[in-house]
Amino acid sequence: MPPRPAGSRPTLSLVAMTAGTSVPTVSKVLRGGTDVSAETRAKVMEAVRAVGYTRRAGSKGENVRDESGLSHVLDLVVTHFEGSWANLLIAGVGREAAAAGFDVVLTLAEPDGDWVSRLLRRRTIGVIGTLVDPASPQFGALFAAGVPLVLIDPMTTPPSGVASIGVANWEGGRMAAEHLLSLGHARMGVVAGHARHLFSRARVDGFRAAADTTDVGTTTVSVAHGGWNRAKAASATHTLLDGDPGITAIFACADSMALGVYDALAARGLRIPEDISVIGFDDLPEAQYITPGLTTVRQPSTELGAAAVKRLIELSRGENAGARSPARMELATELVLRASTGPASSP
């Protein structure tokens, strides 16, 4: 990357030099222009991310959003639509947007990055991103273009100044552990999501913290990663129990993975909760329908979507624009008791 003077802002010229192209081409990419090759667009997006370019605050140049009040569209960007959690969140976004007089464009963030150019060509008030990685070059292009952006529980740490909304993941993990400890469980397992995802790590860390600071005696916590997937969670459960057959309780960091835990325990002939207690995280509709009903940590998924819409509208109107960095907002989690947890079985 070409060096720049210390303390200076990255410029379009620096982006162009880094990408090996021209300033007009960089500007065209950040406006969503169609007459740029996919290869060049990818190079520009990567260069934008690499140098940390963002449009100067208050600039009246490229990609300025409609200020006449005629834009009534916001974008919801996701990496997948499947699953009850995504459906609940989309419902929250849609209802709050409709109440505020906005329509929602639902965009799938596919790896080829074409979605970014389509979005930049739209007259949108901004973007809500969920189930996304803000470190990707595609999101770097949105930051650079000055698009108002709110991230819902991002997978990795977002750039400074980008607003994010999430739930109290660490507190939720602590809550799950404290419930199991209160039932006398000392040898516990955790089926986590992806190791690099912030919200998975926070849930595991909160769980460990409660186990490490309890006064009920020696506790052990074994962790295996199930990748937010039912089948992988079942495999992770087998890994946990092969490593420590004495585990009496398992915390699944998502209800979707708790289903995989149920599958694995059934395959091993183990009863829930008589042999092993299970607790999840989310409180999806499935948690009520499986047998036994799943004790879980509820996160307010629909409320998350609604809160993100409110924050995005504030940002699009320039509210709190003087703040150095938009604060992260966290919504509370709560324990929902059902039949899948019980007293620790005798050794």
mmCIF file of C-alpha atoms in Angstrom:
data_model
loop_
_atom_site.group_PDB
_atom_site.id
_atom_site.type_symbol
_atom_site.label_atom_id
_atom_site.label_comp_id
_atom_site.label_asym_id
_atom_site.label_seq_id
_atom_site.Cartn_x
_atom_site.Cartn_y
_atom_site.Cartn_z
ATOM 1 C CA MET A 1 0.000 0.000 0.000
ATOM 2 C CA PRO A 2 1.443 3.438 -0.890
ATOM 3 C CA PRO A 3 2.418 5.417 2.220
ATOM 4 C CA ARG A 4 0.586 8.587 3.184
ATOM 5 C CA PRO A 5 1.660 11.433 5.478
ATOM 6 C CA ALA A 6 1.022 10.764 9.165
ATOM 7 C CA GLY A 7 -2.319 12.143 10.331
ATOM 8 C CA SER A 8 -3.705 12.751 6.833
ATOM 9 C CA ARG A 9 -7.076 11.445 5.670
ATOM 10 C CA PRO A 10 -7.124 8.726 3.013
ATOM 11 C CA THR A 11 -8.147 10.218 -0.333
ATOM 12 C CA LEU A 12 -9.732 8.972 -3.537
ATOM 13 C CA SER A 13 -6.320 9.377 -5.147
ATOM 14 C CA LEU A 14 -4.780 7.012 -2.615
ATOM 15 C CA VAL A 15 -7.585 4.496 -3.224
ATOM 16 C CA ALA A 16 -7.019 4.752 -6.985
ATOM 17 C CA MET A 17 -3.261 4.322 -6.612
ATOM 18 C CA THR A 18 -3.736 1.298 -4.348
ATOM 19 C CA ALA A 19 -6.243 -0.288 -6.735
ATOM 20 C CA GLY A 20 -4.178 0.505 -9.818
ATOM 21 C CA THR A 21 -6.953 2.501 -11.455
ATOM 22 C CA SER A 22 -8.139 6.121 -11.842
ATOM 23 C CA VAL A 23 -9.949 8.499 -9.499
ATOM 24 C CA PRO A 24 -13.008 8.688 -11.821
ATOM 25 C CA THR A 25 -13.232 4.891 -11.764
ATOM 26 C CA VAL A 26 -13.092 4.821 -7.963
ATOM 27 C CA SER A 27 -15.784 7.500 -7.823
ATOM 28 C CA LYS A 28 -17.900 5.490 -10.270
ATOM 29 C CA VAL A 29 -17.631 2.339 -8.128
ATOM 30 C CA LEU A 30 -18.728 4.281 -5.034
ATOM 31 C CA ARG A 31 -21.773 5.528 -6.945
ATOM 32 C CA GLY A 32 -22.701 1.977 -8.026
ATOM 33 C CA GLY A 33 -21.799 2.551 -11.669
ATOM 34 C CA THR A 34 -22.499 -0.356 -14.016
ATOM 35 C CA ASP A 35 -19.785 0.249 -16.625
ATOM 36 C CA VAL A 36 -16.969 -1.104 -14.425
ATOM 37 C CA SER A 37 -15.713 -4.667 -14.668
ATOM 38 C CA ALA A 38 -16.276 -7.030 -11.756
ATOM 39 C CA GLU A 39 -12.503 -7.387 -11.371
ATOM 40 C CA THR A 40 -11.930 -3.626 -11.165
ATOM 41 C CA ARG A 41 -14.850 -3.159 -8.784
ATOM 42 C CA ALA A 42 -13.436 -5.839 -6.476
ATOM 43 C CA LYS A 43 -9.983 -4.185 -6.546
ATOM 44 C CA VAL A 44 -11.473 -0.788 -5.679
ATOM 45 C CA MET A 45 -13.538 -2.232 -2.802
ATOM 46 C CA GLU A 46 -10.488 -3.978 -1.400
ATOM 47 C CA ALA A 47 -8.403 -0.793 -1.748
ATOM 48 C CA VAL A 48 -11.111 1.222 0.037
ATOM 49 C CA ARG A 49 -10.994 -1.244 2.923
ATOM 50 C CA ALA A 50 -7.198 -1.371 2.967
ATOM 51 C CA VAL A 51 -6.620 2.404 3.161
ATOM 52 C CA GLY A 52 -9.661 3.126 5.356
ATOM 53 C CA TYR A 53 -11.212 5.679 3.020
ATOM 54 C CA THR A 54 -14.551 7.254 3.994
ATOM 55 C CA ARG A 55 -16.400 10.158 2.413
ATOM 56 C CA ARG A 56 -15.725 13.358 4.331
ATOM 57 C CA ALA A 57 -18.557 14.145 6.745
ATOM 58 C CA GLY A 58 -20.854 16.833 5.353
ATOM 59 C CA SER A 59 -19.532 16.467 1.811
ATOM 60 C CA LYS A 60 -22.004 17.404 -0.911
ATOM 61 C CA GLY A 61 -20.268 15.263 -3.481
ATOM 62 C CA GLU A 62 -20.902 11.765 -4.721
ATOM 63 C CA ASN A 63 -23.519 9.459 -3.327
ATOM 64 C CA VAL A 64 -25.341 12.098 -1.290
ATOM 65 C CA ARG A 65 -28.785 10.858 -0.327
ATOM 66 C CA ASP A 66 -31.949 12.654 -1.291
ATOM 67 C CA GLU A 67 -32.523 15.547 1.123
ATOM 68 C CA SER A 68 -35.978 16.497 -0.128
ATOM 69 C CA GLY A 69 -37.710 13.859 1.981
ATOM 70 C CA LEU A 70 -38.754 11.906 -1.135
ATOM 71 C CA SER A 71 -36.744 8.769 -0.348
ATOM 72 C CA HIS A 72 -38.937 6.254 1.456
ATOM 73 C CA VAL A 73 -36.770 3.159 1.155
ATOM 74 C CA LEU A 74 -34.274 1.511 3.494
ATOM 75 C CA ASP A 75 -32.152 -1.565 2.832
ATOM 76 C CA LEU A 76 -31.918 -4.673 4.988
ATOM 77 C CA VAL A 77 -28.814 -6.679 4.059
ATOM 78 C CA VAL A 78 -28.450 -10.281 5.242
ATOM 79 C CA THR A 79 -26.230 -13.237 4.406
ATOM 80 C CA HIS A 80 -29.147 -15.681 4.504
ATOM 81 C CA PHE A 81 -32.917 -15.641 4.889
ATOM 82 C CA GLU A 82 -33.377 -19.100 6.362
ATOM 83 C CA GLY A 83 -34.279 -19.785 9.970
ATOM 84 C CA SER A 84 -36.748 -18.554 12.545
ATOM 85 C CA TRP A 85 -34.346 -15.963 13.995
ATOM 86 C CA ALA A 86 -33.935 -14.190 10.659
ATOM 87 C CA ASN A 87 -37.705 -14.256 10.116
ATOM 88 C CA LEU A 88 -38.391 -12.691 13.514
ATOM 89 C CA LEU A 89 -35.845 -9.947 12.910
ATOM 90 C CA ILE A 90 -37.139 -9.225 9.404
ATOM 91 C CA ALA A 91 -40.643 -8.925 10.861
ATOM 92 C CA GLY A 92 -39.408 -6.343 13.373
ATOM 93 C CA VAL A 93 -37.682 -4.318 10.645
ATOM 94 C CA GLY A 94 -40.711 -4.481 8.343
ATOM 95 C CA ARG A 95 -43.275 -3.451 10.957
ATOM 96 C CA GLU A 96 -41.244 -0.543 12.312
ATOM 97 C CA ALA A 97 -40.355 0.678 8.820
ATOM 98 C CA ALA A 98 -43.992 0.560 7.711
ATOM 99 C CA ALA A 99 -45.079 2.467 10.825
ATOM 100 C CA ALA A 100 -42.521 5.162 9.952
ATOM 101 C CA GLY A 101 -43.625 5.322 6.307
ATOM 102 C CA PHE A 102 -40.725 3.425 4.751
ATOM 103 C CA ASP A 103 -40.509 0.421 2.451
ATOM 104 C CA VAL A 104 -37.809 -2.223 2.952
ATOM 105 C CA VAL A 105 -35.600 -3.664 0.220
ATOM 106 C CA LEU A 106 -34.325 -7.083 1.333
ATOM 107 C CA THR A 107 -30.863 -7.768 -0.093
ATOM 108 C CA LEU A 108 -28.860 -10.991 0.016
ATOM 109 C CA ALA A 109 -25.163 -10.190 0.535
ATOM 110 C CA GLU A 110 -23.703 -12.672 -1.930
ATOM 111 C CA PRO A 111 -19.898 -13.061 -2.112
ATOM 112 C CA ASP A 112 -19.587 -11.645 -5.653
ATOM 113 C CA GLY A 113 -20.346 -8.162 -4.294
ATOM 114 C CA ASP A 114 -22.782 -7.152 -7.064
ATOM 115 C CA TRP A 115 -25.356 -6.318 -4.403
ATOM 116 C CA VAL A 116 -23.273 -3.340 -3.279
ATOM 117 C CA SER A 117 -23.460 -1.626 -6.666
ATOM 118 C CA ARG A 118 -27.208 -2.197 -6.858
ATOM 119 C CA LEU A 119 -27.629 -0.719 -3.405
ATOM 120 C CA LEU A 120 -25.460 2.318 -4.138
ATOM 121 C CA ARG A 121 -27.601 3.101 -7.187
ATOM 122 C CA ARG A 122 -30.792 3.165 -5.118
ATOM 123 C CA ARG A 123 -32.139 6.232 -3.344
ATOM 124 C CA THR A 124 -32.127 4.676 0.104
ATOM 125 C CA ILE A 125 -31.976 6.352 3.489
ATOM 126 C CA GLY A 126 -29.416 3.773 4.602
ATOM 127 C CA VAL A 127 -28.633 0.158 5.407
ATOM 128 C CA ILE A 128 -29.351 -2.244 8.257
ATOM 129 C CA GLY A 129 -26.896 -5.135 8.143
ATOM 130 C CA THR A 130 -27.474 -8.362 10.047
ATOM 131 C CA LEU A 131 -25.696 -11.729 10.012
ATOM 132 C CA VAL A 132 -22.865 -9.887 8.222
ATOM 133 C CA ASP A 133 -19.112 -9.347 8.553
ATOM 134 C CA PRO A 134 -18.342 -5.602 8.585
ATOM 135 C CA ALA A 135 -14.684 -6.355 7.824
ATOM 136 C CA SER A 136 -15.579 -7.454 4.275
ATOM 137 C CA PRO A 137 -14.551 -5.256 1.309
ATOM 138 C CA GLN A 138 -18.231 -4.962 0.322
ATOM 139 C CA PHE A 139 -19.170 -3.281 3.592
ATOM 140 C CA GLY A 140 -15.999 -1.203 3.336
ATOM 141 C CA ALA A 141 -17.435 0.259 0.136
ATOM 142 C CA LEU A 142 -20.628 1.250 1.959
ATOM 143 C CA PHE A 143 -18.617 2.940 4.728
ATOM 144 C CA ALA A 144 -16.551 4.757 2.108
ATOM 145 C CA ALA A 145 -19.605 5.977 0.223
ATOM 146 C CA GLY A 146 -20.988 7.534 3.397
ATOM 147 C CA VAL A 147 -24.141 5.387 3.466
ATOM 148 C CA PRO A 148 -25.867 5.588 6.893
ATOM 149 C CA LEU A 149 -25.444 2.153 8.429
ATOM 150 C CA VAL A 150 -26.638 0.230 11.482
ATOM 151 C CA LEU A 151 -25.289 -3.256 12.207
ATOM 152 C CA ILE A 152 -27.228 -5.813 14.235
ATOM 153 C CA ASP A 153 -24.844 -7.928 16.354
ATOM 154 C CA PRO A 154 -22.023 -7.880 13.771
ATOM 155 C CA MET A 155 -19.852 -10.996 13.424
ATOM 156 C CA THR A 156 -16.633 -9.023 13.902
ATOM 157 C CA THR A 157 -15.715 -5.630 15.377
ATOM 158 C CA PRO A 158 -17.111 -2.844 13.154
ATOM 159 C CA PRO A 159 -15.047 0.193 12.157
ATOM 160 C CA SER A 160 -14.977 3.104 14.572
ATOM 161 C CA GLY A 161 -18.029 5.304 14.237
ATOM 162 C CA VAL A 162 -20.365 2.632 12.850
ATOM 163 C CA ALA A 163 -23.532 2.186 14.897
ATOM 164 C CA SER A 164 -24.431 -1.275 16.148
ATOM 165 C CA ILE A 165 -27.316 -2.794 18.069
ATOM 166 C CA GLY A 166 -27.286 -6.168 19.774
ATOM 167 C CA VAL A 167 -28.347 -8.085 22.842
ATOM 168 C CA ALA A 168 -26.586 -8.676 26.144
ATOM 169 C CA ASN A 169 -24.826 -11.822 24.935
ATOM 170 C CA TRP A 170 -22.307 -12.027 27.794
ATOM 171 C CA GLU A 171 -25.059 -11.554 30.370
ATOM 172 C CA GLY A 172 -27.155 -14.198 28.630
ATOM 173 C CA GLY A 173 -24.323 -16.719 28.831
ATOM 174 C CA ARG A 174 -23.825 -15.910 32.501
ATOM 175 C CA MET A 175 -27.548 -16.351 33.111
ATOM 176 C CA ALA A 176 -27.512 -19.794 31.487
ATOM 177 C CA ALA A 177 -24.590 -20.954 33.630
ATOM 178 C CA GLU A 178 -26.057 -19.608 36.848
ATOM 179 C CA HIS A 179 -29.299 -21.485 36.203
ATOM 180 C CA LEU A 180 -27.433 -24.756 35.667
ATOM 181 C CA LEU A 181 -25.207 -24.159 38.703
ATOM 182 C CA SER A 182 -28.291 -23.552 40.834
ATOM 183 C CA LEU A 183 -29.442 -27.044 39.853
ATOM 184 C CA GLY A 184 -26.175 -28.569 41.052
ATOM 185 C CA HIS A 185 -24.449 -29.039 37.691
ATOM 186 C CA ALA A 186 -20.659 -28.885 37.972
ATOM 187 C CA ARG A 187 -19.477 -30.648 34.781
ATOM 188 C CA MET A 188 -20.921 -28.717 31.868
ATOM 189 C CA GLY A 189 -20.479 -28.501 28.117
ATOM 190 C CA VAL A 190 -21.000 -25.652 25.645
ATOM 191 C CA VAL A 191 -21.902 -26.057 21.977
ATOM 192 C CA ALA A 192 -20.740 -22.716 20.574
ATOM 193 C CA GLY A 193 -21.170 -21.102 17.149
ATOM 194 C CA HIS A 194 -18.225 -19.994 15.011
ATOM 195 C CA ALA A 195 -15.122 -19.271 17.088
ATOM 196 C CA ARG A 196 -14.545 -15.856 15.467
ATOM 197 C CA HIS A 197 -18.082 -14.523 15.844
ATOM 198 C CA LEU A 198 -18.262 -11.885 18.573
ATOM 199 C CA PHE A 199 -21.701 -12.861 19.841
ATOM 200 C CA SER A 200 -20.730 -16.538 20.176
ATOM 201 C CA ARG A 201 -17.552 -15.652 22.055
ATOM 202 C CA ALA A 202 -19.480 -13.318 24.368
ATOM 203 C CA ARG A 203 -21.998 -16.030 25.253
ATOM 204 C CA VAL A 204 -19.235 -18.542 25.972
ATOM 205 C CA ASP A 205 -17.237 -15.988 27.987
ATOM 206 C CA GLY A 206 -20.269 -15.097 30.112
ATOM 207 C CA PHE A 207 -20.942 -18.773 30.755
ATOM 208 C CA ARG A 208 -17.323 -19.419 31.736
ATOM 209 C CA ALA A 209 -17.233 -16.370 34.001
ATOM 210 C CA ALA A 210 -20.196 -17.625 36.031
ATOM 211 C CA ALA A 211 -18.687 -21.107 36.293
ATOM 212 C CA ASP A 212 -15.277 -19.745 37.286
ATOM 213 C CA THR A 213 -16.631 -17.514 40.063
ATOM 214 C CA THR A 214 -19.210 -19.843 41.608
ATOM 215 C CA ASP A 215 -18.859 -20.866 45.243
ATOM 216 C CA VAL A 216 -20.526 -24.265 44.844
ATOM 217 C CA GLY A 217 -17.259 -26.138 44.338
ATOM 218 C CA THR A 218 -15.077 -27.195 41.429
ATOM 219 C CA THR A 219 -16.695 -26.779 38.010
ATOM 220 C CA THR A 220 -15.528 -27.732 34.522
ATOM 221 C CA VAL A 221 -16.655 -26.264 31.207
ATOM 222 C CA SER A 222 -15.830 -28.029 27.933
ATOM 223 C CA VAL A 223 -16.464 -26.203 24.619
ATOM 224 C CA ALA A 224 -17.023 -27.553 21.105
ATOM 225 C CA HIS A 225 -18.107 -25.516 18.061
ATOM 226 C CA GLY A 226 -21.291 -26.343 16.188
ATOM 227 C CA GLY A 227 -21.242 -23.545 13.609
ATOM 228 C CA TRP A 228 -24.915 -22.477 14.105
ATOM 229 C CA ASN A 229 -25.914 -25.693 12.333
ATOM 230 C CA ARG A 230 -28.104 -28.534 13.653
ATOM 231 C CA ALA A 231 -26.033 -31.366 12.192
ATOM 232 C CA LYS A 232 -22.709 -29.811 13.239
ATOM 233 C CA ALA A 233 -24.111 -29.192 16.713
ATOM 234 C CA ALA A 234 -25.001 -32.879 16.992
ATOM 235 C CA SER A 235 -21.425 -33.760 16.041
ATOM 236 C CA ALA A 236 -20.077 -31.253 18.563
ATOM 237 C CA THR A 237 -22.238 -32.820 21.277
ATOM 238 C CA HIS A 238 -20.753 -36.244 20.559
ATOM 239 C CA THR A 239 -17.287 -34.667 20.782
ATOM 240 C CA LEU A 240 -18.106 -33.163 24.197
ATOM 241 C CA LEU A 241 -19.449 -36.410 25.639
ATOM 242 C CA ASP A 242 -16.661 -38.538 24.164
ATOM 243 C CA GLY A 243 -14.193 -36.201 25.878
ATOM 244 C CA ASP A 244 -16.076 -36.096 29.184
ATOM 245 C CA PRO A 245 -18.830 -38.685 29.692
ATOM 246 C CA GLY A 246 -19.535 -37.121 33.099
ATOM 247 C CA ILE A 247 -21.072 -33.937 31.657
ATOM 248 C CA THR A 248 -24.545 -33.393 33.136
ATOM 249 C CA ALA A 249 -25.612 -30.191 31.338
ATOM 250 C CA ILE A 250 -25.068 -28.602 27.930
ATOM 251 C CA PHE A 251 -25.497 -24.955 26.904
ATOM 252 C CA ALA A 252 -26.215 -24.516 23.183
ATOM 253 C CA CYS A 253 -25.408 -20.966 22.052
ATOM 254 C CA ALA A 254 -28.435 -20.984 19.720
ATOM 255 C CA ASP A 255 -31.762 -22.817 19.799
ATOM 256 C CA SER A 256 -31.064 -24.137 16.291
ATOM 257 C CA MET A 257 -28.006 -25.915 17.685
ATOM 258 C CA ALA A 258 -29.966 -27.139 20.709
ATOM 259 C CA LEU A 259 -31.982 -29.215 18.248
ATOM 260 C CA GLY A 260 -28.730 -30.909 17.245
ATOM 261 C CA VAL A 261 -27.924 -31.501 20.916
ATOM 262 C CA TYR A 262 -31.312 -33.229 21.300
ATOM 263 C CA ASP A 263 -30.526 -35.395 18.260
ATOM 264 C CA ALA A 264 -27.146 -36.482 19.645
ATOM 265 C CA LEU A 265 -28.481 -37.266 23.112
ATOM 266 C CA ALA A 266 -31.319 -39.330 21.633
ATOM 267 C CA ALA A 267 -28.808 -41.255 19.524
ATOM 268 C CA ARG A 268 -26.840 -42.064 22.682
ATOM 269 C CA GLY A 269 -29.932 -43.148 24.591
ATOM 270 C CA LEU A 270 -29.679 -40.242 27.055
ATOM 271 C CA ARG A 271 -32.796 -38.621 28.525
ATOM 272 C CA ILE A 272 -33.447 -34.894 28.847
ATOM 273 C CA PRO A 273 -33.280 -33.666 31.605
ATOM 274 C CA GLU A 274 -32.958 -36.850 33.695
ATOM 275 C CA ASP A 275 -29.490 -37.675 32.325
ATOM 276 C CA ILE A 276 -28.408 -34.354 30.808
ATOM 277 C CA SER A 277 -29.988 -30.905 31.056
ATOM 278 C CA VAL A 278 -30.028 -28.700 27.953
ATOM 279 C CA ILE A 279 -30.375 -24.923 27.739
ATOM 280 C CA GLY A 280 -30.445 -22.839 24.559
ATOM 281 C CA PHE A 281 -30.224 -19.199 23.458
ATOM 282 C CA ASP A 282 -32.792 -17.264 21.345
ATOM 283 C CA ASP A 283 -36.267 -18.485 22.387
ATOM 284 C CA LEU A 284 -37.318 -19.344 18.846
ATOM 285 C CA PRO A 285 -40.786 -20.855 18.257
ATOM 286 C CA GLU A 286 -39.136 -24.297 17.987
ATOM 287 C CA ALA A 287 -38.132 -24.068 21.658
ATOM 288 C CA GLN A 288 -41.777 -24.436 22.660
ATOM 289 C CA TYR A 289 -42.633 -27.203 20.222
ATOM 290 C CA ILE A 290 -39.864 -29.762 20.838
ATOM 291 C CA THR A 291 -40.152 -32.345 23.600
ATOM 292 C CA PRO A 292 -39.232 -31.617 26.281
ATOM 293 C CA GLY A 293 -39.748 -27.881 25.902
ATOM 294 C CA LEU A 294 -36.396 -26.068 25.764
ATOM 295 C CA THR A 295 -35.225 -23.867 28.625
ATOM 296 C CA THR A 296 -33.499 -20.988 26.869
ATOM 297 C CA VAL A 297 -32.179 -17.438 27.107
ATOM 298 C CA ARG A 298 -34.566 -15.166 25.244
ATOM 299 C CA GLN A 299 -33.184 -12.472 23.009
ATOM 300 C CA PRO A 300 -35.754 -9.930 21.740
ATOM 301 C CA SER A 301 -35.247 -10.608 18.019
ATOM 302 C CA THR A 302 -38.226 -8.636 16.712
ATOM 303 C CA GLU A 303 -37.395 -5.715 18.985
ATOM 304 C CA LEU A 304 -33.826 -5.727 17.635
ATOM 305 C CA GLY A 305 -35.115 -5.133 14.124
ATOM 306 C CA ALA A 306 -37.403 -2.327 15.265
ATOM 307 C CA ALA A 307 -34.628 -0.623 17.245
ATOM 308 C CA ALA A 308 -32.293 -0.778 14.227
ATOM 309 C CA VAL A 309 -34.878 0.984 12.045
ATOM 310 C CA LYS A 310 -35.308 3.767 14.596
ATOM 311 C CA ARG A 311 -31.537 4.256 14.844
ATOM 312 C CA LEU A 312 -31.097 4.290 11.067
ATOM 313 C CA ILE A 313 -33.790 6.935 10.646
ATOM 314 C CA GLU A 314 -32.017 9.071 13.271
ATOM 315 C CA LEU A 315 -28.700 8.729 11.431
ATOM 316 C CA SER A 316 -30.248 9.497 8.032
ATOM 317 C CA ARG A 317 -31.639 12.721 9.470
ATOM 318 C CA GLY A 318 -28.287 13.718 10.914
ATOM 319 C CA GLU A 319 -29.344 13.254 14.514
ATOM 320 C CA ASN A 320 -26.422 12.670 16.907
ATOM 321 C CA ALA A 321 -24.135 13.570 14.010
ATOM 322 C CA GLY A 322 -21.848 15.457 16.353
ATOM 323 C CA ALA A 323 -21.123 12.400 18.442
ATOM 324 C CA ARG A 324 -17.612 11.084 18.074
ATOM 325 C CA SER A 325 -18.799 7.496 17.725
ATOM 326 C CA PRO A 326 -22.375 6.211 17.803
ATOM 327 C CA ALA A 327 -22.825 4.153 20.947
ATOM 328 C CA ARG A 328 -23.599 0.468 20.716
ATOM 329 C CA MET A 329 -27.066 -0.267 22.020
ATOM 330 C CA GLU A 330 -27.756 -3.535 23.844
ATOM 331 C CA LEU A 331 -31.172 -5.014 24.595
ATOM 332 C CA ALA A 332 -31.650 -7.202 27.643
ATOM 333 C CA THR A 333 -31.865 -10.991 27.596
ATOM 334 C CA GLU A 334 -33.969 -13.075 29.974
ATOM 335 C CA LEU A 335 -34.184 -16.696 31.101
ATOM 336 C CA VAL A 336 -37.218 -18.708 29.967
ATOM 337 C CA LEU A 337 -37.741 -21.869 32.012
ATOM 338 C CA ARG A 338 -39.175 -25.001 30.435
ATOM 339 C CA ALA A 339 -38.735 -28.738 30.956
ATOM 340 C CA SER A 340 -35.269 -29.402 29.488
ATOM 341 C CA THR A 341 -33.333 -28.515 32.649
ATOM 342 C CA GLY A 342 -33.440 -30.266 35.998
ATOM 343 C CA PRO A 343 -31.274 -31.218 38.977
ATOM 344 C CA ALA A 344 -27.895 -32.777 38.235
ATOM 345 C CA SER A 345 -28.052 -36.560 38.125
ATOM 346 C CA SER A 346 -26.127 -38.478 40.776
ATOM 347 C CA PRO A 347 -22.680 -39.733 39.720
#
